[in-house]
């Protein structure tokens, strides 16, 4: 089961944002579109998936984040909800590092679910 990551961002990230975050962690990482372009995936040499980032959904209704998250952060609306997932283990830790760098670059909040 993968680790769930949620990014709450004032803007929608693009492929360049994700590639920049990935290469800040390791210059050899690549980004590819998957699922017919509905998601992007950061991968390591040999094609190992590190982080999958899905499309953004705009949230503009007061109380929506509180309804969806058990411990919601304070963010200004509207905000873009971006789901991502990272595998368990070392590759997932690297993927979470990429997600955190992406959030930092976007002035966003990154929530990583730890079971």
mmCIF file of C-alpha atoms in Angstrom:
data_model
loop_
_atom_site.group_PDB
_atom_site.id
_atom_site.type_symbol
_atom_site.label_atom_id
_atom_site.label_comp_id
_atom_site.label_asym_id
_atom_site.label_seq_id
_atom_site.Cartn_x
_atom_site.Cartn_y
_atom_site.Cartn_z
ATOM 1 C CA UNK A 1 0.000 0.000 0.000
ATOM 2 C CA UNK A 2 1.461 3.397 -0.938
ATOM 3 C CA UNK A 3 1.904 6.451 1.240
ATOM 4 C CA UNK A 4 -0.687 9.120 0.538
ATOM 5 C CA UNK A 5 0.495 12.683 0.046
ATOM 6 C CA UNK A 6 -1.743 15.752 -0.243
ATOM 7 C CA UNK A 7 -0.494 19.112 -1.449
ATOM 8 C CA UNK A 8 -2.643 22.206 -0.889
ATOM 9 C CA UNK A 9 -1.325 24.825 -3.256
ATOM 10 C CA UNK A 10 -2.270 28.354 -4.325
ATOM 11 C CA UNK A 11 -1.361 27.316 -7.893
ATOM 12 C CA UNK A 12 -1.426 24.240 -10.099
ATOM 13 C CA UNK A 13 2.021 22.712 -10.556
ATOM 14 C CA UNK A 14 3.156 21.946 -14.070
ATOM 15 C CA UNK A 15 5.653 19.441 -15.425
ATOM 16 C CA UNK A 16 8.519 21.887 -15.053
ATOM 17 C CA UNK A 17 7.683 22.461 -11.369
ATOM 18 C CA UNK A 18 7.713 18.712 -10.760
ATOM 19 C CA UNK A 19 10.893 18.131 -12.769
ATOM 20 C CA UNK A 20 12.670 20.942 -10.918
ATOM 21 C CA UNK A 21 11.652 19.478 -7.540
ATOM 22 C CA UNK A 22 12.729 15.993 -8.627
ATOM 23 C CA UNK A 23 16.113 17.148 -9.905
ATOM 24 C CA UNK A 24 16.715 19.130 -6.731
ATOM 25 C CA UNK A 25 16.702 15.775 -4.932
ATOM 26 C CA UNK A 26 18.728 13.908 -7.593
ATOM 27 C CA UNK A 27 19.831 15.155 -11.024
ATOM 28 C CA UNK A 28 19.198 11.732 -12.566
ATOM 29 C CA UNK A 29 15.447 11.656 -11.797
ATOM 30 C CA UNK A 30 12.993 11.967 -14.659
ATOM 31 C CA UNK A 31 9.305 12.821 -15.001
ATOM 32 C CA UNK A 32 6.849 11.040 -17.273
ATOM 33 C CA UNK A 33 3.146 11.323 -17.933
ATOM 34 C CA UNK A 34 1.062 8.258 -17.130
ATOM 35 C CA UNK A 35 -2.591 7.226 -17.333
ATOM 36 C CA UNK A 36 -3.156 9.088 -20.578
ATOM 37 C CA UNK A 37 -1.694 12.304 -19.186
ATOM 38 C CA UNK A 38 -3.926 12.452 -16.089
ATOM 39 C CA UNK A 39 -0.948 11.940 -13.780
ATOM 40 C CA UNK A 40 2.791 12.550 -13.709
ATOM 41 C CA UNK A 41 5.356 10.249 -12.204
ATOM 42 C CA UNK A 42 8.841 10.922 -10.904
ATOM 43 C CA UNK A 43 11.121 7.980 -11.613
ATOM 44 C CA UNK A 44 14.675 6.884 -10.919
ATOM 45 C CA UNK A 45 17.116 5.072 -13.180
ATOM 46 C CA UNK A 46 15.685 1.793 -14.314
ATOM 47 C CA UNK A 47 12.173 3.255 -14.276
ATOM 48 C CA UNK A 48 11.483 2.824 -10.535
ATOM 49 C CA UNK A 49 8.497 4.976 -9.591
ATOM 50 C CA UNK A 50 9.217 7.348 -6.692
ATOM 51 C CA UNK A 51 6.195 9.668 -6.668
ATOM 52 C CA UNK A 52 2.961 9.819 -8.641
ATOM 53 C CA UNK A 53 1.179 13.190 -8.780
ATOM 54 C CA UNK A 54 -2.442 13.344 -9.906
ATOM 55 C CA UNK A 55 -4.445 16.254 -11.324
ATOM 56 C CA UNK A 56 -5.358 19.270 -9.215
ATOM 57 C CA UNK A 57 -8.869 19.996 -7.948
ATOM 58 C CA UNK A 58 -9.793 23.540 -6.950
ATOM 59 C CA UNK A 59 -11.419 23.952 -3.540
ATOM 60 C CA UNK A 60 -13.188 27.240 -2.901
ATOM 61 C CA UNK A 61 -15.904 26.283 -0.397
ATOM 62 C CA UNK A 62 -15.341 27.188 3.249
ATOM 63 C CA UNK A 63 -15.175 24.096 5.445
ATOM 64 C CA UNK A 64 -14.322 21.693 2.617
ATOM 65 C CA UNK A 65 -10.728 21.085 3.736
ATOM 66 C CA UNK A 66 -11.888 20.547 7.318
ATOM 67 C CA UNK A 67 -14.385 17.988 6.047
ATOM 68 C CA UNK A 68 -11.745 16.112 4.059
ATOM 69 C CA UNK A 69 -8.768 16.132 6.436
ATOM 70 C CA UNK A 70 -8.681 15.007 10.068
ATOM 71 C CA UNK A 71 -6.147 17.706 11.052
ATOM 72 C CA UNK A 72 -6.542 20.445 8.441
ATOM 73 C CA UNK A 73 -3.927 23.157 8.065
ATOM 74 C CA UNK A 74 -4.969 26.761 7.705
ATOM 75 C CA UNK A 75 -4.855 27.783 4.057
ATOM 76 C CA UNK A 76 -6.411 30.608 2.092
ATOM 77 C CA UNK A 77 -9.161 29.769 -0.364
ATOM 78 C CA UNK A 78 -9.303 29.067 -3.188
ATOM 79 C CA UNK A 79 -6.656 26.362 -3.031
ATOM 80 C CA UNK A 80 -5.749 23.483 -5.304
ATOM 81 C CA UNK A 81 -5.917 19.978 -3.797
ATOM 82 C CA UNK A 82 -3.291 17.728 -5.365
ATOM 83 C CA UNK A 83 -3.192 14.026 -4.526
ATOM 84 C CA UNK A 84 0.059 12.128 -4.799
ATOM 85 C CA UNK A 85 1.368 8.751 -3.704
ATOM 86 C CA UNK A 86 4.766 7.320 -2.932
ATOM 87 C CA UNK A 87 5.685 3.667 -2.449
ATOM 88 C CA UNK A 88 6.597 2.333 0.960
ATOM 89 C CA UNK A 89 10.284 1.962 1.772
ATOM 90 C CA UNK A 90 13.355 3.846 0.632
ATOM 91 C CA UNK A 91 11.944 4.783 -2.784
ATOM 92 C CA UNK A 92 8.901 6.264 -1.055
ATOM 93 C CA UNK A 93 11.070 8.326 1.275
ATOM 94 C CA UNK A 94 12.751 9.788 -1.790
ATOM 95 C CA UNK A 95 9.335 10.444 -3.348
ATOM 96 C CA UNK A 96 8.191 12.259 -0.213
ATOM 97 C CA UNK A 97 11.332 14.415 -0.415
ATOM 98 C CA UNK A 98 10.356 15.382 -3.963
ATOM 99 C CA UNK A 99 6.787 16.200 -2.827
ATOM 100 C CA UNK A 100 8.116 18.394 -0.020
ATOM 101 C CA UNK A 101 10.399 20.257 -2.439
ATOM 102 C CA UNK A 102 7.496 20.729 -4.831
ATOM 103 C CA UNK A 103 5.322 22.146 -2.050
ATOM 104 C CA UNK A 104 8.098 24.473 -0.934
ATOM 105 C CA UNK A 105 8.534 25.808 -4.470
ATOM 106 C CA UNK A 106 4.775 26.427 -4.780
ATOM 107 C CA UNK A 107 4.418 28.029 -1.340
ATOM 108 C CA UNK A 108 2.074 25.134 -0.600
ATOM 109 C CA UNK A 109 1.313 22.838 2.317
ATOM 110 C CA UNK A 110 2.331 19.172 2.031
ATOM 111 C CA UNK A 111 0.606 16.556 4.180
ATOM 112 C CA UNK A 112 2.132 13.070 4.299
ATOM 113 C CA UNK A 113 0.017 10.321 5.815
ATOM 114 C CA UNK A 114 2.002 8.108 8.106
ATOM 115 C CA UNK A 115 0.177 5.003 9.273
#
